[in-house]
Tab-separated table of C-alpha atoms (C1' of nucleotides) in Angstrom:
chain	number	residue	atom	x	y	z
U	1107	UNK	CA	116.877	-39.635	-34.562
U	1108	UNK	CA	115.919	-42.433	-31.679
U	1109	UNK	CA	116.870	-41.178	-28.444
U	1110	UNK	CA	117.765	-43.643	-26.143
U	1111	UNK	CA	115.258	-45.394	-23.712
U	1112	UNK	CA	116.727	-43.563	-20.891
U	1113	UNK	CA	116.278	-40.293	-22.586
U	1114	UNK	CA	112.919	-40.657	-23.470
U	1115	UNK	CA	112.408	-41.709	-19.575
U	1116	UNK	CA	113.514	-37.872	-18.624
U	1117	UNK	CA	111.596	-36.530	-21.554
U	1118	UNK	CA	108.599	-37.981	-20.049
U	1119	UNK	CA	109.677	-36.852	-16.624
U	1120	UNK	CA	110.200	-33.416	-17.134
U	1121	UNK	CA	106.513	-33.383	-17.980
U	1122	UNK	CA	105.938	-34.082	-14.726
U	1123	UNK	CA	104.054	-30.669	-13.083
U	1124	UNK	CA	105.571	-29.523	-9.578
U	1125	UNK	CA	103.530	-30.716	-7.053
U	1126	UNK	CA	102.783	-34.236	-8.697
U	1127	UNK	CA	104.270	-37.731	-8.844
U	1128	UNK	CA	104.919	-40.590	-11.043
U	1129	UNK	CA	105.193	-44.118	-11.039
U	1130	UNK	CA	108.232	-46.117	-12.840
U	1131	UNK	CA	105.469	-48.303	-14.302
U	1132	UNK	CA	103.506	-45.417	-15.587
U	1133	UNK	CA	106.430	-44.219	-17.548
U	1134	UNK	CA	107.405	-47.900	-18.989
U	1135	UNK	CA	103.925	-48.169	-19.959
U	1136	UNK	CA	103.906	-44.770	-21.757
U	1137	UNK	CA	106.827	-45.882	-23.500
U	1138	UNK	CA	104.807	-48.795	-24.928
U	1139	UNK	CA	107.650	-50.998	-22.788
U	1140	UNK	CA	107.189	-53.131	-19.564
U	1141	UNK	CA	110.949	-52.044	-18.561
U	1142	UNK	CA	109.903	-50.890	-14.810
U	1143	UNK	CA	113.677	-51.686	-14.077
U	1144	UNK	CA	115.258	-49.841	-16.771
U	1145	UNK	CA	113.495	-46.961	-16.116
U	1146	UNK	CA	114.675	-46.913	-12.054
U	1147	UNK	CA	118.230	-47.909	-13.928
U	1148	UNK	CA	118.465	-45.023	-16.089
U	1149	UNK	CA	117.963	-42.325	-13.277
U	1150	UNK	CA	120.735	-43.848	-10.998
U	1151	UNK	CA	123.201	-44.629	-13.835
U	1152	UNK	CA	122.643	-40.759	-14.934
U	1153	UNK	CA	120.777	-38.715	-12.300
U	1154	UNK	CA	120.111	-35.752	-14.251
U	1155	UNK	CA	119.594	-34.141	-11.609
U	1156	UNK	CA	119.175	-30.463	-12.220
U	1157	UNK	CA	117.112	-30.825	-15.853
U	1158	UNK	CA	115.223	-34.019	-14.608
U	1159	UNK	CA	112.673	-34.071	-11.401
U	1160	UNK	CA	113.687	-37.841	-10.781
U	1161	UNK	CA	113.017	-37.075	-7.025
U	1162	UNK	CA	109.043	-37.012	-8.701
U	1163	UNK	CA	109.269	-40.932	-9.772
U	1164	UNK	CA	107.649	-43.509	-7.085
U	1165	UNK	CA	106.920	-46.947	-6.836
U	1166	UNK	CA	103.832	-48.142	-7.839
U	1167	UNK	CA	102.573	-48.770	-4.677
U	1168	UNK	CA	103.232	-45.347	-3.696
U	1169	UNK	CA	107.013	-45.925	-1.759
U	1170	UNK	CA	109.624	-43.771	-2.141
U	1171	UNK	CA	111.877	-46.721	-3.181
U	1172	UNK	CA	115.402	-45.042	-3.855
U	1173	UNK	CA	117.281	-42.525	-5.236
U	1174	UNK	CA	120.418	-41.885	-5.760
U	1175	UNK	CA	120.856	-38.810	-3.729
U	1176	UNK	CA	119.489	-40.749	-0.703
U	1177	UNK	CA	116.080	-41.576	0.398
U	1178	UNK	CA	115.655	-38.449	2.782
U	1179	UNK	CA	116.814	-35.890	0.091
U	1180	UNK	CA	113.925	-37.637	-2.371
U	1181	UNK	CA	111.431	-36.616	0.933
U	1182	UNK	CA	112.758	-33.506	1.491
U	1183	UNK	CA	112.753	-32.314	-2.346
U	1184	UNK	CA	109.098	-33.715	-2.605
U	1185	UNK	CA	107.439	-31.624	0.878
U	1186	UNK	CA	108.990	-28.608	-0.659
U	1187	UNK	CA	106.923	-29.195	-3.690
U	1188	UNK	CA	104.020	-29.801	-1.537
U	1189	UNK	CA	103.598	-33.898	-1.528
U	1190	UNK	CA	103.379	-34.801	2.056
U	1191	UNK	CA	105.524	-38.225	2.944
U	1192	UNK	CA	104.872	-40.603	5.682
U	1193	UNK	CA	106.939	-43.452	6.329
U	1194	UNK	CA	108.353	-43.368	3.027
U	1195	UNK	CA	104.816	-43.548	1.118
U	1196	UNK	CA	103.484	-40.922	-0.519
U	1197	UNK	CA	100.631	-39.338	1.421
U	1198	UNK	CA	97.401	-39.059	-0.805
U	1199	UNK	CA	99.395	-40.943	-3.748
U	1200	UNK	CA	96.076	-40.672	-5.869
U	1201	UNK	CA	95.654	-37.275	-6.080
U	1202	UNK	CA	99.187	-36.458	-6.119
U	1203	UNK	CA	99.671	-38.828	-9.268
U	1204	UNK	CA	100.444	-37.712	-12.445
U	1205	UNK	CA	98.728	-39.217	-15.856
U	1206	UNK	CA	100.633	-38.874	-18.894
U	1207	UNK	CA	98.504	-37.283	-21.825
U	1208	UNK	CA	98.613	-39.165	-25.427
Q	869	DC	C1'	127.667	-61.289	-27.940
Q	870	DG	C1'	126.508	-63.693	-23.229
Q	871	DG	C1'	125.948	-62.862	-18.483
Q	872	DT	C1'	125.166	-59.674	-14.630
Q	873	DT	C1'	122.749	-55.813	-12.621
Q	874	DG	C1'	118.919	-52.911	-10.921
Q	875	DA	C1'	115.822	-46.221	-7.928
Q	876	DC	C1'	110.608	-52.556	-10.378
Q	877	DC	C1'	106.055	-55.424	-10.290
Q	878	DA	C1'	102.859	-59.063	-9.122
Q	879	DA	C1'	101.707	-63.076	-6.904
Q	880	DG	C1'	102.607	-66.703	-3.680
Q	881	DT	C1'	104.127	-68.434	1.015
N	1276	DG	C1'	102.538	-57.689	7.314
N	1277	DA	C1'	107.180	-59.486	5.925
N	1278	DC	C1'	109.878	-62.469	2.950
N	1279	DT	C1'	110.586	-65.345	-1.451
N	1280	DT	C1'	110.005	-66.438	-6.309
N	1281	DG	C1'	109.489	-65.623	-11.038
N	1282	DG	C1'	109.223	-62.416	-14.699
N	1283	DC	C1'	110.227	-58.388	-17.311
N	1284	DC	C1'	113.494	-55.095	-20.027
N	1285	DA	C1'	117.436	-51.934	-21.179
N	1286	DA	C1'	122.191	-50.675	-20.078
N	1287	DC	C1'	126.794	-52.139	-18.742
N	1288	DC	C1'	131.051	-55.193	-18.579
DNA sequence: CGGTTGACCAAGT
DNA sequence: GACTTGGCCAACC
């Protein structure tokens, strides 16, 4: 049984440990895909928002970028797991950057 | 089935 | 550092 792309994207997600963050590119790539864009276009089509932690998905570069709750929501859900914010970049987006396991 | 969309990315200006 | 361009891929209409 294939699941969808986008349900493989909250699979992945909900691997995601509290207190960590991931990258939409980091989840393409362990999807074998280069969809970036799908990935950011599942989660605000479907926001599963109480099984998946999409507030724990950044940018690359370590912005926020959206969400479909609203930017400050994503911030606010993110200090109370313990990742500090500043100006809508993660603070210390190294450490608090999750790698997928094979 | 073709065209549009988007919570993206990288590189160039 | 901010803005533009091209590219990429899946879902939706």
């Amino acid at each position: 049984m294939m699941k969808s792309f986008d349900e493989r994207c909250y699979e992945l997600l909900k691997q995601v440990p509290k207190g960590k963050v991931t990258t939409y590119k980091a989840i393409a790539e362990a999807l074998g895909t280069k969809a970036y864009r799908a990935v950011g276009n599942a989660m605000n089509r479907n926001p599963n928002a109480p099984v998946v932690p999409c507030h724990r998905v950044v940018n690359s570069n370590g912005v926020l970028g959206g969400f479909a709750f609203g930017q400050a929501e994503k911030i606010s859900r993110l200090a109370a797991e313990g990742v500090k914010v500043e100006q809508g970049k993660i603070k210390n987006f190294a450490e608090c950057l999750y790698e997928f396991h094979p």
